[in-house]
Amino acid sequence: MNANHPISAFIERHYRHFNAAALRDAARAYRAHLEAGGQMLITLAGAMSTAELGISLAEMIRADKVHAICCTGANLEEDVFNLVAHNHYERVPHYRELSAADEEALLRRHLNRVTDTCIPEMEAMRRIEQAMLELWCDCDRRGERLFPHEFFYRLLRSGRLKESYQIDPRDSWLVAAAEKDLPLWVPGWEDSTLGNMFAAAVIRGDVKNPGTVRSGIEYMVRLADWYTTHARTLSNGLGSLGFFQIGGGIAGDFPICVVPMLHQDLRRENVPLWGYFCQISDSTTSYGGYSGAVPNEKITWGKLARETPKFMIESDATIVAPLIFAYVLGW
């Protein structure tokens, strides 16, 4: 590293022990995996889009450092909420001091709080609901069925929202993904604001067929096809598909399970295991929770091999992920 890559050089110089060393080692291995000819799937849990991870993630997508994403419905929609309503967001740096009455006051103002950041209902959620409802109804009338992310891709590509952009679209990871037609999976989409809005549209009768939005099982079928098509064994003996997990939950558990399904349920042979694994987690390793499980536990489930490079960084993803991305990008 040299002075032309200040962030990477800083990490190499200072990040030598404990979680800092895990960050550096994971970043080095991420870069090595790509240089060996591998690809990387990233998973997004929590509220990474509201944390504006798109500023660095979008650049990773454009630079071909990310080849697929699995995210929650919240992360899918909240990137677009921020895209069209950023100026109406409110930050509450003293959120730890809020009383129940303070929270009710935010509710009356239609501000939905995520830690220190409030998402404006009318300018963000309802604006996207109206645009998406038209797409849902149009597809429903024509008998067309799309995955949740495909509706978002169609909306962004239509140009309908461009006049409403309140941030540079280069800072939106979903805009970058749509431009690349990046493979995307959104398991459990029903557990999101737009998922609730779609259910309401079905109950009202605006949308006749609940299957207009394709299901999680169909997502898994598509994931199995993608993995089977792209996974191969690299010259170093590792699988070509890596797994970079931000947080835990369904965004991570859904895609990593495709490998044991291919092996154990479909009994397919010569399907490589994941060739790299890293998780940024703040979960405690105890009580049977998946989010805090150490990487070696995944060996017993047939997800990772003993030789797979494995990293667990126990820290705040809003701090760690942009640093790793900067290192991988050579910044």
GROMACS .gro file of C-alpha atoms in nm:
model
  331
    1MET     CA    1   0.000   0.000   0.000
    2ASN     CA    2   0.115   0.356  -0.057
    3ALA     CA    3   0.006   0.714  -0.008
    4ASN     CA    4  -0.229   0.684  -0.304
    5HIS     CA    5  -0.435   0.438  -0.101
    6PRO     CA    6  -0.466   0.615   0.236
    7ILE     CA    7  -0.746   0.409   0.391
    8SER     CA    8  -0.589   0.077   0.295
    9ALA     CA    9  -0.250   0.192   0.418
   10PHE     CA   10  -0.403   0.307   0.747
   11ILE     CA   11  -0.565  -0.033   0.799
   12GLU     CA   12  -0.239  -0.214   0.723
   13ARG     CA   13  -0.046   0.008   0.962
   14HIS     CA   14  -0.284   0.023   1.258
   15TYR     CA   15  -0.529  -0.271   1.245
   16ARG     CA   16  -0.308  -0.543   1.394
   17HIS     CA   17  -0.492  -0.703   1.683
   18PHE     CA   18  -0.832  -0.820   1.808
   19ASN     CA   19  -1.136  -0.716   1.598
   20ALA     CA   20  -0.920  -0.470   1.406
   21ALA     CA   21  -0.696  -0.755   1.292
   22ALA     CA   22  -1.001  -0.963   1.198
   23LEU     CA   23  -1.118  -0.672   0.983
   24ARG     CA   24  -0.781  -0.647   0.810
   25ASP     CA   25  -0.753  -1.023   0.756
   26ALA     CA   26  -1.107  -1.043   0.617
   27ALA     CA   27  -1.041  -0.754   0.379
   28ARG     CA   28  -0.717  -0.912   0.258
   29ALA     CA   29  -0.889  -1.245   0.201
   30TYR     CA   30  -1.183  -1.077   0.022
   31ARG     CA   31  -0.941  -0.918  -0.222
   32ALA     CA   32  -0.746  -1.244  -0.262
   33HIS     CA   33  -1.068  -1.433  -0.336
   34LEU     CA   34  -1.154  -1.194  -0.619
   35GLU     CA   35  -0.799  -1.198  -0.754
   36ALA     CA   36  -0.814  -1.578  -0.769
   37GLY     CA   37  -1.116  -1.548  -0.998
   38GLY     CA   38  -1.389  -1.575  -0.738
   39GLN     CA   39  -1.713  -1.384  -0.697
   40MET     CA   40  -1.883  -1.247  -0.385
   41LEU     CA   41  -2.238  -1.252  -0.253
   42ILE     CA   42  -2.315  -0.992   0.013
   43THR     CA   43  -2.602  -1.018   0.260
   44LEU     CA   44  -2.763  -0.715   0.424
   45ALA     CA   45  -2.953  -0.739   0.751
   46GLY     CA   46  -3.051  -0.464   0.993
   47ALA     CA   47  -3.099  -0.112   0.863
   48MET     CA   48  -2.791  -0.082   0.643
   49SER     CA   49  -2.973   0.120   0.377
   50THR     CA   50  -3.096   0.375   0.629
   51ALA     CA   51  -2.736   0.389   0.755
   52GLU     CA   52  -2.651   0.493   0.395
   53LEU     CA   53  -2.421   0.200   0.330
   54GLY     CA   54  -2.509   0.261  -0.033
   55ILE     CA   55  -2.239   0.529  -0.052
   56SER     CA   56  -1.969   0.261  -0.046
   57LEU     CA   57  -2.170  -0.045  -0.154
   58ALA     CA   58  -2.280   0.119  -0.479
   59GLU     CA   59  -1.915   0.174  -0.570
   60MET     CA   60  -1.839  -0.192  -0.491
   61ILE     CA   61  -2.117  -0.296  -0.729
   62ARG     CA   62  -1.998  -0.066  -1.007
   63ALA     CA   63  -1.641  -0.191  -0.964
   64ASP     CA   64  -1.751  -0.556  -0.993
   65LYS     CA   65  -1.646  -0.635  -0.637
   66VAL     CA   66  -1.999  -0.757  -0.554
   67HIS     CA   67  -2.173  -1.006  -0.779
   68ALA     CA   68  -2.499  -1.079  -0.596
   69ILE     CA   69  -2.690  -0.952  -0.293
   70CYS     CA   70  -2.938  -1.106  -0.050
   71CYS     CA   71  -3.114  -0.852   0.168
   72THR     CA   72  -3.419  -0.799   0.382
   73GLY     CA   73  -3.724  -0.624   0.243
   74ALA     CA   74  -3.642  -0.331   0.469
   75ASN     CA   75  -3.299  -0.281   0.314
   76LEU     CA   76  -3.446  -0.310  -0.035
   77GLU     CA   77  -3.705  -0.038   0.016
   78GLU     CA   78  -3.512   0.189   0.252
   79ASP     CA   79  -3.243   0.256  -0.006
   80VAL     CA   80  -3.516   0.397  -0.233
   81PHE     CA   81  -3.683   0.583   0.053
   82ASN     CA   82  -3.356   0.762   0.116
   83LEU     CA   83  -3.313   0.826  -0.256
   84VAL     CA   84  -3.638   1.023  -0.285
   85ALA     CA   85  -3.682   1.170   0.063
   86HIS     CA   86  -3.335   1.226   0.208
   87ASN     CA   87  -3.397   1.594   0.279
   88HIS     CA   88  -3.697   1.506   0.496
   89TYR     CA   89  -3.515   1.258   0.719
   90GLU     CA   90  -3.445   1.373   1.073
   91ARG     CA   91  -3.154   1.263   1.287
   92VAL     CA   92  -3.206   1.227   1.661
   93PRO     CA   93  -2.857   1.206   1.814
   94HIS     CA   94  -3.000   1.199   2.168
   95TYR     CA   95  -3.229   0.903   2.093
   96ARG     CA   96  -3.120   0.721   2.410
   97GLU     CA   97  -3.282   0.999   2.612
   98LEU     CA   98  -3.623   0.990   2.443
   99SER     CA   99  -3.924   0.929   2.663
  100ALA     CA  100  -4.238   0.744   2.559
  101ALA     CA  101  -4.401   1.085   2.512
  102ASP     CA  102  -4.117   1.191   2.282
  103GLU     CA  103  -4.170   0.877   2.075
  104GLU     CA  104  -4.542   0.949   2.050
  105ALA     CA  105  -4.460   1.299   1.928
  106LEU     CA  106  -4.251   1.148   1.647
  107LEU     CA  107  -4.541   0.916   1.561
  108ARG     CA  108  -4.780   1.210   1.534
  109ARG     CA  109  -4.538   1.373   1.292
  110HIS     CA  110  -4.529   1.048   1.088
  111LEU     CA  111  -4.160   0.997   1.159
  112ASN     CA  112  -4.058   0.633   1.194
  113ARG     CA  113  -3.743   0.605   1.405
  114VAL     CA  114  -3.455   0.366   1.332
  115THR     CA  115  -3.206   0.425   1.616
  116ASP     CA  116  -3.094   0.785   1.554
  117THR     CA  117  -3.265   0.834   1.218
  118CYS     CA  118  -3.631   0.903   1.143
  119ILE     CA  119  -3.781   0.796   0.810
  120PRO     CA  120  -4.060   1.033   0.694
  121GLU     CA  121  -4.374   0.835   0.616
  122MET     CA  122  -4.541   1.070   0.369
  123GLU     CA  123  -4.237   1.178   0.167
  124ALA     CA  124  -4.075   0.834   0.158
  125MET     CA  125  -4.308   0.542   0.224
  126ARG     CA  126  -4.633   0.675   0.080
  127ARG     CA  127  -4.461   0.818  -0.226
  128ILE     CA  128  -4.309   0.481  -0.311
  129GLU     CA  129  -4.634   0.302  -0.221
  130GLN     CA  130  -4.826   0.498  -0.483
  131ALA     CA  131  -4.570   0.430  -0.754
  132MET     CA  132  -4.541   0.063  -0.662
  133LEU     CA  133  -4.917   0.013  -0.639
  134GLU     CA  134  -4.951   0.115  -1.002
  135LEU     CA  135  -4.688  -0.144  -1.099
  136TRP     CA  136  -4.852  -0.415  -0.889
  137CYS     CA  137  -5.195  -0.347  -1.036
  138ASP     CA  138  -5.063  -0.330  -1.391
  139CYS     CA  139  -4.886  -0.665  -1.357
  140ASP     CA  140  -5.188  -0.815  -1.183
  141ARG     CA  141  -5.417  -0.716  -1.472
  142ARG     CA  142  -5.179  -0.867  -1.727
  143GLY     CA  143  -5.111  -1.181  -1.525
  144GLU     CA  144  -4.742  -1.097  -1.494
  145ARG     CA  145  -4.556  -1.207  -1.182
  146LEU     CA  146  -4.230  -1.052  -1.060
  147PHE     CA  147  -4.000  -1.085  -0.762
  148PRO     CA  148  -3.995  -0.795  -0.513
  149HIS     CA  149  -3.661  -0.664  -0.637
  150GLU     CA  150  -3.777  -0.684  -0.999
  151PHE     CA  151  -4.057  -0.439  -0.921
  152PHE     CA  152  -3.798  -0.201  -0.777
  153TYR     CA  153  -3.571  -0.247  -1.078
  154ARG     CA  154  -3.863  -0.172  -1.309
  155LEU     CA  155  -3.958   0.138  -1.109
  156LEU     CA  156  -3.602   0.277  -1.111
  157ARG     CA  157  -3.548   0.201  -1.481
  158SER     CA  158  -3.875   0.371  -1.574
  159GLY     CA  159  -3.727   0.707  -1.475
  160ARG     CA  160  -4.045   0.797  -1.292
  161LEU     CA  161  -3.861   0.882  -0.971
  162LYS     CA  162  -3.570   1.078  -1.118
  163GLU     CA  163  -3.722   1.420  -1.061
  164SER     CA  164  -3.768   1.327  -0.695
  165TYR     CA  165  -3.408   1.222  -0.627
  166GLN     CA  166  -3.267   1.403  -0.324
  167ILE     CA  167  -2.925   1.237  -0.321
  168ASP     CA  168  -2.673   1.164  -0.593
  169PRO     CA  169  -2.802   0.837  -0.745
  170ARG     CA  170  -2.442   0.712  -0.742
  171ASP     CA  171  -2.488   0.678  -0.365
  172SER     CA  172  -2.782   0.439  -0.407
  173TRP     CA  173  -2.679   0.075  -0.407
  174LEU     CA  174  -3.009  -0.030  -0.561
  175VAL     CA  175  -2.964   0.209  -0.854
  176ALA     CA  176  -2.620   0.054  -0.911
  177ALA     CA  177  -2.769  -0.295  -0.882
  178ALA     CA  178  -3.045  -0.213  -1.131
  179GLU     CA  179  -2.791  -0.076  -1.378
  180LYS     CA  180  -2.591  -0.400  -1.351
  181ASP     CA  181  -2.902  -0.620  -1.337
  182LEU     CA  182  -2.738  -0.769  -1.028
  183PRO     CA  183  -2.882  -1.100  -0.904
  184LEU     CA  184  -3.084  -1.019  -0.593
  185TRP     CA  185  -3.277  -1.221  -0.336
  186VAL     CA  186  -3.517  -1.078  -0.078
  187PRO     CA  187  -3.638  -1.359   0.150
  188GLY     CA  188  -3.920  -1.277   0.389
  189TRP     CA  189  -4.014  -0.968   0.188
  190GLU     CA  190  -4.357  -0.979   0.354
  191ASP     CA  191  -4.188  -0.848   0.670
  192SER     CA  192  -4.136  -0.499   0.528
  193THR     CA  193  -4.330  -0.176   0.483
  194LEU     CA  194  -4.398  -0.242   0.114
  195GLY     CA  195  -4.481  -0.604   0.195
  196ASN     CA  196  -4.748  -0.482   0.437
  197MET     CA  197  -4.873  -0.236   0.175
  198PHE     CA  198  -4.899  -0.513  -0.083
  199ALA     CA  199  -5.099  -0.727   0.161
  200ALA     CA  200  -5.330  -0.429   0.220
  201ALA     CA  201  -5.374  -0.391  -0.158
  202VAL     CA  202  -5.476  -0.757  -0.181
  203ILE     CA  203  -5.721  -0.720   0.109
  204ARG     CA  204  -5.876  -0.409  -0.051
  205GLY     CA  205  -5.907  -0.594  -0.380
  206ASP     CA  206  -5.676  -0.361  -0.572
  207VAL     CA  207  -5.458  -0.662  -0.651
  208LYS     CA  208  -5.654  -0.980  -0.722
  209ASN     CA  209  -5.374  -1.235  -0.720
  210PRO     CA  210  -5.147  -1.245  -0.412
  211GLY     CA  211  -4.899  -1.434  -0.629
  212THR     CA  212  -4.837  -1.125  -0.841
  213VAL     CA  213  -4.533  -1.082  -0.619
  214ARG     CA  214  -4.337  -1.405  -0.645
  215SER     CA  215  -4.261  -1.603  -0.330
  216GLY     CA  216  -3.961  -1.693  -0.117
  217ILE     CA  217  -3.968  -2.054  -0.237
  218GLU     CA  218  -3.940  -1.927  -0.593
  219TYR     CA  219  -3.648  -1.713  -0.480
  220MET     CA  220  -3.475  -2.026  -0.345
  221VAL     CA  221  -3.528  -2.207  -0.673
  222ARG     CA  222  -3.367  -1.917  -0.858
  223LEU     CA  223  -3.082  -1.906  -0.606
  224ALA     CA  224  -3.016  -2.278  -0.658
  225ASP     CA  225  -2.998  -2.221  -1.032
  226TRP     CA  226  -2.762  -1.924  -0.989
  227TYR     CA  227  -2.533  -2.110  -0.751
  228THR     CA  228  -2.520  -2.420  -0.970
  229THR     CA  229  -2.443  -2.210  -1.277
  230HIS     CA  230  -2.169  -1.996  -1.120
  231ALA     CA  231  -2.000  -2.216  -0.860
  232ARG     CA  232  -1.677  -2.384  -0.966
  233THR     CA  233  -1.354  -2.489  -0.801
  234LEU     CA  234  -1.071  -2.238  -0.824
  235SER     CA  235  -0.708  -2.334  -0.881
  236ASN     CA  236  -0.648  -2.292  -0.506
  237GLY     CA  237  -0.904  -2.564  -0.437
  238LEU     CA  238  -1.166  -2.331  -0.289
  239GLY     CA  239  -1.514  -2.263  -0.419
  240SER     CA  240  -1.547  -1.964  -0.648
  241LEU     CA  241  -1.844  -1.810  -0.464
  242GLY     CA  242  -1.774  -1.616  -0.145
  243PHE     CA  243  -2.014  -1.509   0.128
  244PHE     CA  244  -1.987  -1.171   0.302
  245GLN     CA  245  -2.253  -1.142   0.571
  246ILE     CA  246  -2.353  -0.813   0.733
  247GLY     CA  247  -2.557  -0.892   1.042
  248GLY     CA  248  -2.753  -1.214   1.079
  249GLY     CA  249  -3.111  -1.325   1.038
  250ILE     CA  250  -3.287  -1.437   0.724
  251ALA     CA  251  -3.071  -1.229   0.489
  252GLY     CA  252  -2.776  -1.451   0.579
  253ASP     CA  253  -2.941  -1.781   0.665
  254PHE     CA  254  -3.149  -1.801   0.346
  255PRO     CA  255  -2.869  -1.790   0.088
  256ILE     CA  256  -2.604  -1.988   0.279
  257CYS     CA  257  -2.847  -2.283   0.305
  258VAL     CA  258  -2.856  -2.331  -0.071
  259VAL     CA  259  -2.538  -2.542  -0.060
  260PRO     CA  260  -2.659  -2.812   0.182
  261MET     CA  261  -2.988  -2.817  -0.007
  262LEU     CA  262  -2.806  -2.888  -0.334
  263HIS     CA  263  -2.594  -3.158  -0.168
  264GLN     CA  264  -2.830  -3.322   0.077
  265ASP     CA  265  -3.179  -3.272  -0.066
  266LEU     CA  266  -3.104  -3.274  -0.439
  267ARG     CA  267  -2.801  -3.503  -0.401
  268ARG     CA  268  -2.604  -3.315  -0.660
  269GLU     CA  269  -2.236  -3.393  -0.679
  270ASN     CA  270  -1.938  -3.172  -0.759
  271VAL     CA  271  -2.104  -2.857  -0.624
  272PRO     CA  272  -1.835  -2.657  -0.438
  273LEU     CA  273  -1.896  -2.519  -0.090
  274TRP     CA  274  -1.874  -2.147  -0.024
  275GLY     CA  275  -1.511  -2.047  -0.082
  276TYR     CA  276  -1.491  -1.751   0.158
  277PHE     CA  277  -1.691  -1.650   0.460
  278CYS     CA  278  -1.699  -1.334   0.669
  279GLN     CA  279  -1.961  -1.208   0.908
  280ILE     CA  280  -1.985  -0.871   1.078
  281SER     CA  281  -2.192  -0.935   1.389
  282ASP     CA  282  -2.289  -0.779   1.718
  283SER     CA  283  -2.470  -1.093   1.836
  284THR     CA  284  -2.360  -1.297   2.136
  285THR     CA  285  -2.232  -1.647   2.062
  286SER     CA  286  -2.476  -1.835   2.283
  287TYR     CA  287  -2.832  -1.961   2.329
  288GLY     CA  288  -2.859  -2.132   1.991
  289GLY     CA  289  -2.899  -1.815   1.787
  290TYR     CA  290  -2.788  -1.832   1.426
  291SER     CA  291  -2.674  -1.471   1.409
  292GLY     CA  292  -2.403  -1.523   1.668
  293ALA     CA  293  -2.294  -1.873   1.562
  294VAL     CA  294  -1.921  -1.905   1.502
  295PRO     CA  295  -1.827  -1.988   1.140
  296ASN     CA  296  -1.704  -2.340   1.226
  297GLU     CA  297  -2.059  -2.437   1.325
  298LYS     CA  298  -2.148  -2.406   0.958
  299ILE     CA  299  -1.909  -2.690   0.875
  300THR     CA  300  -2.146  -2.932   1.051
  301TRP     CA  301  -2.431  -2.815   0.827
  302GLY     CA  302  -2.237  -2.864   0.505
  303LYS     CA  303  -2.217  -2.493   0.426
  304LEU     CA  304  -1.845  -2.430   0.468
  305ALA     CA  305  -1.537  -2.651   0.438
  306ARG     CA  306  -1.263  -2.684   0.696
  307GLU     CA  307  -1.032  -2.503   0.453
  308THR     CA  308  -1.272  -2.214   0.378
  309PRO     CA  309  -1.121  -1.882   0.494
  310LYS     CA  310  -1.349  -1.776   0.780
  311PHE     CA  311  -1.374  -1.447   0.967
  312MET     CA  312  -1.600  -1.315   1.240
  313ILE     CA  313  -1.577  -0.944   1.315
  314GLU     CA  314  -1.770  -0.855   1.629
  315SER     CA  315  -1.837  -0.489   1.580
  316ASP     CA  316  -2.071  -0.227   1.433
  317ALA     CA  317  -2.130  -0.296   1.063
  318THR     CA  318  -2.179   0.076   0.990
  319ILE     CA  319  -1.815   0.124   1.091
  320VAL     CA  320  -1.662  -0.200   0.963
  321ALA     CA  321  -1.827  -0.257   0.623
  322PRO     CA  322  -1.724   0.077   0.463
  323LEU     CA  323  -1.364   0.021   0.579
  324ILE     CA  324  -1.350  -0.327   0.426
  325PHE     CA  325  -1.509  -0.198   0.107
  326ALA     CA  326  -1.253   0.082   0.091
  327TYR     CA  327  -0.972  -0.171   0.130
  328VAL     CA  328  -1.113  -0.398  -0.141
  329LEU     CA  329  -1.152  -0.098  -0.371
  330GLY     CA  330  -0.792   0.002  -0.306
  331TRP     CA  331  -0.878   0.339  -0.153
   0.00000   0.00000   0.00000
